[in-house]
C-alpha angles and dihedrals in degrees: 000000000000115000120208118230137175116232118207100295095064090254126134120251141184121222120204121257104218121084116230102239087054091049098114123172086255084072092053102100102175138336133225135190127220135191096012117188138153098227125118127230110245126218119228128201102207125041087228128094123241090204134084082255099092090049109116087222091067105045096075103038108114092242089057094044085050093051091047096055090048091051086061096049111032105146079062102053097113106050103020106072115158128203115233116199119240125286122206110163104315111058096196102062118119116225116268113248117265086030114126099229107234120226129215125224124241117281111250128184094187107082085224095174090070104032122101117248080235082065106048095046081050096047081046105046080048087053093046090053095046099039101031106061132167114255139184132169131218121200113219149170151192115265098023117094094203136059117276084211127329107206131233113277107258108209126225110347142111104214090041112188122194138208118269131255146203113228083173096106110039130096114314091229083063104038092054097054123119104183123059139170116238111204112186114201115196126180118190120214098261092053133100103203133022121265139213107263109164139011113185125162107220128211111199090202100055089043107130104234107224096180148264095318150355096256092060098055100079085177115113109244115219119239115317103004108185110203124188127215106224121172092257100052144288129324132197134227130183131204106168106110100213092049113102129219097253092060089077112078105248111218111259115261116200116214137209140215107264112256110208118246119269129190117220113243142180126237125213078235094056100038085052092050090050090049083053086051094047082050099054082048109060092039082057084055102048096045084051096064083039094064096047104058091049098055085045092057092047088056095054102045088054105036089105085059106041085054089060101050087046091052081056099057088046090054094044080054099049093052102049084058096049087052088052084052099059088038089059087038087053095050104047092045086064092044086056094043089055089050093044088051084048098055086036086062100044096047091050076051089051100053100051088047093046084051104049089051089051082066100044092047088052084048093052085044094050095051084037090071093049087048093051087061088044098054103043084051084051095048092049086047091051086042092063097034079061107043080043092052090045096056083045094058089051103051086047094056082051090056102048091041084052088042091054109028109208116192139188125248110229101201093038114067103234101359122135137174129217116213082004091291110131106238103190119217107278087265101053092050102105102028091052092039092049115158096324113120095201094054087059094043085060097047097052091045084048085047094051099049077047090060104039088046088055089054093051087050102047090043088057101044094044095237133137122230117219091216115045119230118216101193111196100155114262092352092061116146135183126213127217111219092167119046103081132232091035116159091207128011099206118077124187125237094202129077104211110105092352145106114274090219086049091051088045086054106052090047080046084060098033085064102040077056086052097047098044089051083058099049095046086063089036101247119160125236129212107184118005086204100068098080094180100037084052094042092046087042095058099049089042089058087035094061093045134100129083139310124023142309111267109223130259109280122250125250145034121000131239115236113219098227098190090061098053139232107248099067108084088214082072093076098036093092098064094035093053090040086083088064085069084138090053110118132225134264111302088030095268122147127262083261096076092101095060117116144062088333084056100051086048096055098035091092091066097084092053091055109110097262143142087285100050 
């Protein structure tokens, strides 16, 4: 246990608590380093100086005085300077009352005012590699032909601590050493490989104890001070040659008046009182065994006794746990009732349940029959509304394609005329209009039997075109809802008095309406640009299938409202429906779409449509 104790400056110390001679390596917990540097000791051959420093007239200058404090407290140099007051020729003089007392600045050998700042990180960075080594330690000793423990390297620093260790559990010829060897290895910044820095044999019993920790030795260490970490407190160690002894602070011993020798001896009263106490000894003794044996006899002479009344705990025992059976038995018999009552309850449920579905299920039998009959006589009926609306469609398709005749131009490849006015491919619009009026009056005329032929169509068809088509004749014209960042949403399809890009554009849409027709019925399409062979293309798949076409019914017409009354081309549709038997351009029969592209597009009337 450690004992305070106050050394001569009335301060309070600890002392360590192990002995010297009991100091072994297993009690050695870390090690630091502390003022490491690469410098020699050199050895001198007088005891006098060769400098002005041993001149009487420069130990009490200020500067001096400066440098010597600082001397004696160097790890505090940059935060611990200290005012001096001012010396005129007797140094010893103490500053008058009232007097402010002036301080010095630090003396500096670097001119630092006219120096480049290239210059001072470059004076620093020379300092850093000469003063902050790595540095690592390894732990030997004599007789082992390996390392105790070699540290962790500690990288630039001067005072370098590492990180503790535990030598408990290693071999006992190693824990009980008291005498290593400390090897220091140091690399500077400007060096490849570590060299050997310090070897210093080091006896555990001769270590200088500086206290419980760093922070409370205020004493400044020489040159490569190793210091050792034991669980009683910190050593010291020096290596520095030129340092004495008594630079390292001893511990503080206390010591104590002397107190004359005196043997031990016995007095007659003494020895008599001892015999008494022998006596009561043995008599405690005697009336032990006494007692023993009584309480033995006893035992015996009622054991017949003692095992009835413990049968009779046992059976006590045995029948509290039997009670605590039936209680547990009782419980869960009327759990089990209760659930028995509850199942009881929901099968009765179940049953009436389970008999009133029977009868729903014979009543749905019963009307599933009549829906059977119902439902054959429904299909046959759908069967016949379909076969019925496809020869509709088809006639219809006959009537439009009598209605606009659309021909095809023998000297042209795939040109074609409607209402025997040429309509050129969407490319070809504007070269092969040019400058002549007359062209571009055919081509709007052509465009607009193109567009009213597409609303019939669509009306008819129930579909709904994604660009509207507002067909006037040959000043028709088409309107975009959908493409984005459009100045203006209507396009003409028509040249005269317009922009040529705005005219592309409407027969663009005219033929996206045309295409997507198409597709809807899944017909395929070859070239969008070919307004009339697409056109042609799609009423001739439209009018084919077998059989043949069922005639116009009879009765009043329907008006498509959304085409208008005052152009005479409205009616024509219904006017022109009474030549069903008319034939198509060429003058070859409505069986000219029979073949391989009829068997493809048949299946489009049996697609689950509006029509259907």
């Amino acid at each position: 246990m450690e004992t305070p104790q106050e050394d001569v400056r009335g301060l309070t110390r600890q002392t360590p608590w192990l002995l010297a001679t009991n100091r072994k390596l297993r009690h050695v917990q870390g090690v630091s380093l502390r003022n490491i540097s690469f410098e020699e000791a050199k050895g001198r051959t007088r005891n006098e100086t060769v400098d002005d420093a041993s001149l009487p007239s420069t130990s009490n200058t200020p500067s001096r005085v400066l440098a010597l404090r600082e001397l004696r407290g160097h790890f505090k140099s940059m935060t611990d300077i200290q005012t001096i007051p001012s010396l005129n020729e007797d140094t010893n003089a103490a500053a008058r009352p009232g007097q402010s007392v002036p301080t010095l600045r630090r003396r500096s050998t670097h001119n630092w005012s006219n120096t480049t700042p290239d210059i001072r990180q470059k004076s620093l960075e020379d300092v850093v590699a000469t003063r902050l080594p790595e540095t690592f330690v390894s732990i030997h000793s004599v007789g082992v032909g390996f390392p105790i423990y070699i540290t962790e390297t500690s990288r630039k620093t001067m005072n370098p601590d590492f990180a503790f260790f535990d030598l408990q559990y290693r071999e006992s010829f190693i824990t009980r050493l008291d005498e290593v060897v400390v090897n220091v290895w140091s690399k500077k910044a400007k060096m490849e490989e570590f060299a050997h820095l310090i070897q210093v044999q080091v006896h555990l019993s001769s270590l200088s104890w500086l206290g419980k920790t760093l922070r409370d030795f205020d004493y400044p260490l020489p040159k490569n001070t190793i210091i050792l970490h034991l669980v009683d407190g910190i050593y010291a160690c020096s290596t520095d040659s030129s340092a004495r002894p008594s630079q390292l602070p001893l511990p503080f011993t206390p010591t104590s008046p002397t107190i004359p020798h005196v043997d031990n001896t016995s007095s007659l009263d003494s020895l008599m009182r001892l015999k008494n106490l022998d006596d009561c000894l043995q008599d405690a003794v005697a009336t032990h065994s006494q007692m023993v044996d009584g309480i033995q006899e006893h035992l015996e002479a009622h054991k017949a006794m003692r095992s009835h009344i413990d049968q009779v705990s046992s059976s006590r025992e045995h029948m509290r746990k039997i009670h605590a059976a039936v209680d547990t038995a009782t419980h869960e018999t009327d759990l089990m009732k209760q659930e028995k009552a509850r199942i009881e309850s929901t099968l009765k449920i179940r049953g009436k349940m389970k008999h009133q579905d029977l009868i729903v299920r014979q009543t749905a039998f019963h009307h599933l029959g009549e829906c059977t009959d119902d439902i054959d006589r429904e299909r046959k009926i759908l069967q016949l509304t379909k076969t019925e609306l496809r020869g509709q469609l088809r006639r219809l398709a006959e009537d439009i394609s009598a209605a606009y005749s659309i021909e095809e131009v023998e000297d042209i490849p795939l040109g074609f005329t409607i209402h025997s006015l040429y309509l050129p491919n969407a490319e070809m619009l504007v070269s092969h209009a040019g400058n002549d009026h007359s062209v571009e009056e055919t081509i709007a005329a052509a465009l607009g039997h193109v567009a009213l032929a597409l609303c019939l169509l669509a009306h008819y068809l129930n579909f709904a075109m994604p660009y509207p088509i507002g067909p006037r004749a040959s000043t028709s014209s088409i309107s975009d809802h959908i493409t984005g960042n459009l100045e203006k949403r209507l396009f003409p399809l028509y040249q005269t008095g317009v922009p040529r890009a705005d005219f592309e554009y409407g027969v663009f849409l005219l033929n996206q309406n045309l295409v997507a027709l198409m597709e809807a019925h899944k017909v395929r399409v070859v070239d969008p640009r070919t307004t009339l062979a697409n056109l042609k293309n799609f009423l001739v798949v439209l009018a084919s299938g077998p059989g043949e076409v069922p005639k116009r019914m009879t009765g009043r017409g329907r008006v498509n409202k959304a085409v208008g009354t005052g152009d005479p081309s409205t009616g024509g549709a219904s006017t022109r429906a009474a030549h069903s038997t008319a034939t198509v351009p060429n003058g070859k029969p409505n069986g000219k779409g029979k073949g391989k592209a009829k068997e493809d597009n048949d299946s489009v009337f049996e697609s689950t449509g509006p029509f259907t």
